[in-house]
C-alpha cells in the first residue's frame, strides 16, 4: 500500500517513524543480532558525523536484561528445589529466633537471607562448584549477614549437627557453636573469606579473581574455569571499597568474576535510595566501567504483561517509580498497588483488569524467581571477556509477613510472634504442627527423603559442599641459609639502609631456585621510592596481556618491563587494592594449595592507619606473608612532614593478634626475622603474618653478635655491653653509675652514640636492641596470665625480666615510634623504663632537626639517663642541668607531643 502524502510535519514524522521501524523489523527478521547492532552503530556514527549527537544514557529500561525468549528452563525439579529452599528459610529463621529467645539481645539476621534465598539456592543447586571436581571449585564470598541461611543449608546437607545450630552466636559453649558471620579464624574448616565488614568482600573478590589469573599466567597453577562469586547487599555498594576497583575488573577482562547484588532496596535504617533507583544507578556505574550487567527485576508472572506492552507504557511506568515507593507497594495490598501503580494511566489499568487484587499482590520479583535467576547466572558464567554483575530485585524480609517483610525495621528484627511464625510456616509449607510452631523447632527431613537426596545429589554433581576451607598445601622445605648468610656478616663499613637491605634480600629470594617463583612482590606505585626499580627488569611487572608498547626507557638497563609472566604486582596507587592482592596471595596456601609468599611494601603511614580493616580481614583469613612499612619512622623519613612520617603503625599493629611486628635496626636482624618467618609460616604452617618497619637512613651494618638470634626473635638482646672503661681518665674505673639503653630501628644509632656521651658523665651504659616491643608485651602478659591461673606452680618469668634482672642502673628506651611501645613493657622490668618516642605530628625537616624536635637523639637519651639517675638519688641536679647546657638542649622548647 502506498503511503498518502503527509499533510503536515506531525504526519510526516509519524510516517518516517513507521518506515524506519519497518525497515529495522525487516533486518531483525532476516539477520542475526550482530547485523542489527552493526546497522544501528552505523546510523549512530552517520548522524554523529552530520552533527547530530545522540543523548548519552548509561541505563537501559527498567525491565529484565534477559528476554523470556532467550531463557532456558531450569534444569532439575523446581518444585523440590522450592521445598528445599523453604526448609532452609525456616531453619535460618528458627536459628535467630531461638538464639534470641534464650539470650535476649544476642542478635542475628533473618531478613537478609530471607531476601536472598533464591539467589543462593540457585547457586547451590546449579552453579557453585566444590573442590572435589576439576580445579579448585569456585571461590565464593557470601554476604556476611546471610550466614544463618548458609548454616541452615549446611545443616540440611548434614555438615552441621543440630547442636551447632542451637549454639548460633554461642561459640564458646561446649560442643562449639556457630560464629555470627563468616570468619575463617573461628571456623577454619568452613568459612574461607570474611565479608561482614561491608565493602571489603567485593573489593577483595576482584583482586582474588585477578590473582587467580596471575597464578595461571605464571604457571603456578593449571588454567581452570573456576569462578569467583561475590554476593553483596545494595546498601553495601555505598561503601567506597565496594565499587572502588570495578574498573580494574573490566580492564583486566575478568570473566572469572561474578557479582550478585541483592537489590532489596533496603539497608539497615531504611531505603537505599528512597528518592531514586539504586538498580539503575548501579547499572550505569557498572556499564560505564565495562561490566556485563544483568538486571533481574521482574519474575515470570510479569512476562505476559510485558509481552502486551507494545507501546512501552508499562516499562516506562516501571522506570519512573522511585525505590521508596516500590517498597511501599511491597507492604501494601493488591488494591493499593492497582490504584497507585497501574492507576496512573487507564491503559495500564486495562492491562491488569483480568487479574484479582490477590494476583497483583503475588506478582513475583525477579530475584525470587528461580528461572530468572538461573538464566542470569548462566549468562554470567558463559560471558567471555568481561566480569558480570547480576542486579537482582528482591524484598527484604521476604516471607516474614507482619514481622518485617519490606518494613524499615526488618533488618533488626530478631523475633517473630506466634501468628507470624504460623503464617511463615504455612506460606513455606513446613511440616510443623500448630502446637509445635511456637517452639520454632529446627526441621530436617528424613535422610532418605526426596529433599535430602536431591540436595546430596546436586552437591555431589557439583564437586562437594561449599563453603569449605581446606588447606592442601605441602609444607615448604626451606633452609635459605644461602640467601641470608651474607647479611649476618655486616657491611664492613659500607653504609646501607634497612630498606636497601630488604630490597637486596628480596632480589636474592626472587632468584632462589627453590622458592624464587613463589615470591610475590606487591607495590602501590612506590617501587622507585624504595629503590626496587631494578626488579622491574629482573622479574617483570605482571600484565595479563604482556607489553603492547615499546617502553620509553627500553634502552636502559632497568626498563619498565611488563610481561604475562611478570612477577611483581604493581598495583598503582591503591593501598586497598594492594592489600587485597596480599590477602589473595597470602591465603593461596588454602584457596589454591600454592605456597605463594607475598611481600607488600608500602608507605607505612598508608598501611595500618589507612587500610587497617582490610588487614584485619586478612588476619581473620589466616593470611601469611610480610607487610613492610617502607621508609618509616617519624624522624628518619626526612622532609616529608606530617602526613608521611610514621610513628604510629607499630602501635596499631600490636592489636592484630596473629601479626608479629618488628622494628629492626640492622641487616642481620632483618635476615633473622624474615628467614624465621618463612620457616614458621611456610614450613611449620603457622597462621601468622609479619609487619616489619624498614627505614631509609644509611649506616654501616655491624656483624651479628654471638647468640643474638633468639633475642632478635623474642624482641630484645644486648647489642653492646658497657665499655670496660668509664670516665674521662680512661682508667678502668668500673663506674658506679650504670644505665641500660634500649634502641630500635634507626634510633638504635642514637642510642649507641648516647652510650659514648654518657661515658663522659661517668655513666657506663649497656646498649640493647629492642626489635619488637609488641612481642615482649605479649610474652609478658602470657606469663602473667599463666602464673595467675597456676598459683602453685613455679612462676614463668617474662622474657623482659629474664633479660633485665641482673642489668644494673637506670633504664631508658628510645624509638622512632610512639612512647607507649616502650611503656607497654615497663611492668616487667625490675625498675621503671624512661621512654622516649615520637608522639605528635611530624614536620618537614631534616633528621637532625627532627630528632631534636621529637627529643629522640643521642643527647636526649643521655639526658634522660642522667635524669633517671637524679630521680634515683645517684647524682645531683646540677649534673643534669650542666648536661642540658653542654648538649645545647633548649629546656623551654615546645612539647612535640602537642605542638
Ligand atoms: C563497614 C560496615 N559498616 C556497617 C555495618 C553494619 N551493617 C550491617 S548490615 C547493614 C545493612 C546492610 O544493608 P545491605 O547491604 O543492603 O544488605 P541487605 O541486608 O539489605 O541485603 C549495616 C549497616 C557493617 N557490617 N559493616
Ligand atoms: Mg539491601
JSON list of N, CA and C in Angstrom, two decimals, residues 232-260:
[
{"chain": "A", "resi": 232, "resn": "UNK", "atom": "N", "xyz": [26.67, -9.40, 47.46]},
{"chain": "A", "resi": 232, "resn": "UNK", "atom": "CA", "xyz": [26.69, -8.22, 48.30]},
{"chain": "A", "resi": 232, "resn": "UNK", "atom": "C", "xyz": [25.32, -7.58, 48.39]},
{"chain": "A", "resi": 233, "resn": "UNK", "atom": "N", "xyz": [25.19, -6.71, 49.37]},
{"chain": "A", "resi": 233, "resn": "UNK", "atom": "CA", "xyz": [23.93, -6.00, 49.55]},
{"chain": "A", "resi": 233, "resn": "UNK", "atom": "C", "xyz": [23.92, -4.74, 48.71]},
{"chain": "A", "resi": 234, "resn": "UNK", "atom": "N", "xyz": [22.73, -4.26, 48.37]},
{"chain": "A", "resi": 234, "resn": "UNK", "atom": "CA", "xyz": [22.68, -3.00, 47.61]},
{"chain": "A", "resi": 234, "resn": "UNK", "atom": "C", "xyz": [23.14, -1.83, 48.47]},
{"chain": "A", "resi": 235, "resn": "UNK", "atom": "N", "xyz": [22.81, -1.88, 49.77]},
{"chain": "A", "resi": 235, "resn": "UNK", "atom": "CA", "xyz": [23.30, -0.83, 50.66]},
{"chain": "A", "resi": 235, "resn": "UNK", "atom": "C", "xyz": [24.82, -0.86, 50.74]},
{"chain": "A", "resi": 236, "resn": "UNK", "atom": "N", "xyz": [25.36, -2.03, 50.67]},
{"chain": "A", "resi": 236, "resn": "UNK", "atom": "CA", "xyz": [26.82, -2.21, 50.76]},
{"chain": "A", "resi": 236, "resn": "UNK", "atom": "C", "xyz": [27.57, -1.49, 49.64]},
{"chain": "A", "resi": 237, "resn": "UNK", "atom": "N", "xyz": [26.87, -1.28, 48.52]},
{"chain": "A", "resi": 237, "resn": "UNK", "atom": "CA", "xyz": [27.57, -0.62, 47.41]},
{"chain": "A", "resi": 237, "resn": "UNK", "atom": "C", "xyz": [27.89, 0.83, 47.70]},
{"chain": "A", "resi": 238, "resn": "UNK", "atom": "N", "xyz": [27.32, 1.38, 48.80]},
{"chain": "A", "resi": 238, "resn": "UNK", "atom": "CA", "xyz": [27.70, 2.74, 49.17]},
{"chain": "A", "resi": 238, "resn": "UNK", "atom": "C", "xyz": [29.11, 2.80, 49.77]},
{"chain": "A", "resi": 239, "resn": "UNK", "atom": "N", "xyz": [29.62, 1.67, 50.23]},
{"chain": "A", "resi": 239, "resn": "UNK", "atom": "CA", "xyz": [31.00, 1.67, 50.73]},
{"chain": "A", "resi": 239, "resn": "UNK", "atom": "C", "xyz": [31.94, 1.95, 49.56]},
{"chain": "A", "resi": 240, "resn": "UNK", "atom": "N", "xyz": [32.83, 2.93, 49.69]},
{"chain": "A", "resi": 240, "resn": "UNK", "atom": "CA", "xyz": [33.72, 3.23, 48.56]},
{"chain": "A", "resi": 240, "resn": "UNK", "atom": "C", "xyz": [34.55, 2.01, 48.14]},
{"chain": "A", "resi": 241, "resn": "UNK", "atom": "N", "xyz": [34.86, 1.15, 49.08]},
{"chain": "A", "resi": 241, "resn": "UNK", "atom": "CA", "xyz": [35.65, -0.04, 48.72]},
{"chain": "A", "resi": 241, "resn": "UNK", "atom": "C", "xyz": [34.89, -0.94, 47.76]},
{"chain": "A", "resi": 242, "resn": "UNK", "atom": "N", "xyz": [33.56, -0.98, 47.89]},
{"chain": "A", "resi": 242, "resn": "UNK", "atom": "CA", "xyz": [32.78, -1.89, 47.06]},
{"chain": "A", "resi": 242, "resn": "UNK", "atom": "C", "xyz": [32.99, -1.60, 45.58]},
{"chain": "A", "resi": 243, "resn": "UNK", "atom": "N", "xyz": [32.87, -0.35, 45.21]},
{"chain": "A", "resi": 243, "resn": "UNK", "atom": "CA", "xyz": [32.89, -0.02, 43.78]},
{"chain": "A", "resi": 243, "resn": "UNK", "atom": "C", "xyz": [34.26, 0.52, 43.34]},
{"chain": "A", "resi": 244, "resn": "UNK", "atom": "N", "xyz": [35.14, 0.70, 44.32]},
{"chain": "A", "resi": 244, "resn": "UNK", "atom": "CA", "xyz": [36.40, 1.39, 44.03]},
{"chain": "A", "resi": 244, "resn": "UNK", "atom": "C", "xyz": [37.30, 0.71, 43.02]},
{"chain": "A", "resi": 245, "resn": "UNK", "atom": "N", "xyz": [37.15, -0.58, 42.82]},
{"chain": "A", "resi": 245, "resn": "UNK", "atom": "CA", "xyz": [38.08, -1.27, 41.91]},
{"chain": "A", "resi": 245, "resn": "UNK", "atom": "C", "xyz": [37.36, -1.93, 40.75]},
{"chain": "A", "resi": 246, "resn": "UNK", "atom": "N", "xyz": [36.11, -1.54, 40.50]},
{"chain": "A", "resi": 246, "resn": "UNK", "atom": "CA", "xyz": [35.38, -2.26, 39.44]},
{"chain": "A", "resi": 246, "resn": "UNK", "atom": "C", "xyz": [35.97, -1.99, 38.07]},
{"chain": "A", "resi": 247, "resn": "UNK", "atom": "N", "xyz": [36.60, -0.85, 37.89]},
{"chain": "A", "resi": 247, "resn": "UNK", "atom": "CA", "xyz": [37.18, -0.60, 36.56]},
{"chain": "A", "resi": 247, "resn": "UNK", "atom": "C", "xyz": [38.36, -1.54, 36.32]},
{"chain": "A", "resi": 248, "resn": "UNK", "atom": "N", "xyz": [39.07, -1.89, 37.39]},
{"chain": "A", "resi": 248, "resn": "UNK", "atom": "CA", "xyz": [40.17, -2.86, 37.23]},
{"chain": "A", "resi": 248, "resn": "UNK", "atom": "C", "xyz": [39.64, -4.19, 36.71]},
{"chain": "A", "resi": 249, "resn": "UNK", "atom": "N", "xyz": [38.50, -4.61, 37.26]},
{"chain": "A", "resi": 249, "resn": "UNK", "atom": "CA", "xyz": [37.94, -5.91, 36.86]},
{"chain": "A", "resi": 249, "resn": "UNK", "atom": "C", "xyz": [37.61, -5.93, 35.38]},
{"chain": "A", "resi": 250, "resn": "UNK", "atom": "N", "xyz": [37.09, -4.79, 34.89]},
{"chain": "A", "resi": 250, "resn": "UNK", "atom": "CA", "xyz": [36.75, -4.72, 33.47]},
{"chain": "A", "resi": 250, "resn": "UNK", "atom": "C", "xyz": [38.02, -4.61, 32.62]},
{"chain": "A", "resi": 251, "resn": "UNK", "atom": "N", "xyz": [38.93, -3.76, 33.05]},
{"chain": "A", "resi": 251, "resn": "UNK", "atom": "CA", "xyz": [40.19, -3.56, 32.31]},
{"chain": "A", "resi": 251, "resn": "UNK", "atom": "C", "xyz": [40.92, -4.87, 32.15]},
{"chain": "A", "resi": 252, "resn": "UNK", "atom": "N", "xyz": [40.92, -5.66, 33.20]},
{"chain": "A", "resi": 252, "resn": "UNK", "atom": "CA", "xyz": [41.63, -6.94, 33.17]},
{"chain": "A", "resi": 252, "resn": "UNK", "atom": "C", "xyz": [40.77, -8.06, 32.56]},
{"chain": "A", "resi": 253, "resn": "UNK", "atom": "N", "xyz": [39.59, -7.67, 32.11]},
{"chain": "A", "resi": 253, "resn": "UNK", "atom": "CA", "xyz": [38.69, -8.64, 31.44]},
{"chain": "A", "resi": 253, "resn": "UNK", "atom": "C", "xyz": [38.46, -9.88, 32.30]},
{"chain": "A", "resi": 254, "resn": "UNK", "atom": "N", "xyz": [38.12, -9.64, 33.55]},
{"chain": "A", "resi": 254, "resn": "UNK", "atom": "CA", "xyz": [37.99, -10.76, 34.49]},
{"chain": "A", "resi": 254, "resn": "UNK", "atom": "C", "xyz": [36.64, -11.46, 34.30]},
{"chain": "A", "resi": 255, "resn": "UNK", "atom": "N", "xyz": [36.58, -12.31, 33.30]},
{"chain": "A", "resi": 255, "resn": "UNK", "atom": "CA", "xyz": [35.32, -13.03, 33.10]},
{"chain": "A", "resi": 255, "resn": "UNK", "atom": "C", "xyz": [35.20, -14.22, 34.06]},
{"chain": "A", "resi": 256, "resn": "UNK", "atom": "N", "xyz": [36.16, -14.35, 34.95]},
{"chain": "A", "resi": 256, "resn": "UNK", "atom": "CA", "xyz": [36.03, -15.35, 36.01]},
{"chain": "A", "resi": 256, "resn": "UNK", "atom": "C", "xyz": [35.38, -14.75, 37.26]},
{"chain": "A", "resi": 257, "resn": "UNK", "atom": "N", "xyz": [34.89, -13.51, 37.13]},
{"chain": "A", "resi": 257, "resn": "UNK", "atom": "CA", "xyz": [34.32, -12.81, 38.29]},
{"chain": "A", "resi": 257, "resn": "UNK", "atom": "C", "xyz": [32.83, -12.54, 38.09]},
{"chain": "A", "resi": 258, "resn": "UNK", "atom": "N", "xyz": [32.05, -12.91, 39.09]},
{"chain": "A", "resi": 258, "resn": "UNK", "atom": "CA", "xyz": [30.60, -12.68, 39.03]},
{"chain": "A", "resi": 258, "resn": "UNK", "atom": "C", "xyz": [30.16, -12.05, 40.35]},
{"chain": "A", "resi": 259, "resn": "UNK", "atom": "N", "xyz": [29.52, -10.92, 40.24]},
{"chain": "A", "resi": 259, "resn": "UNK", "atom": "CA", "xyz": [28.94, -10.30, 41.43]},
{"chain": "A", "resi": 259, "resn": "UNK", "atom": "C", "xyz": [27.42, -10.44, 41.37]},
{"chain": "A", "resi": 260, "resn": "UNK", "atom": "N", "xyz": [26.86, -10.68, 42.53]},
{"chain": "A", "resi": 260, "resn": "UNK", "atom": "CA", "xyz": [25.41, -10.72, 42.63]},
{"chain": "A", "resi": 260, "resn": "UNK", "atom": "C", "xyz": [25.01, -9.70, 43.69]}
]
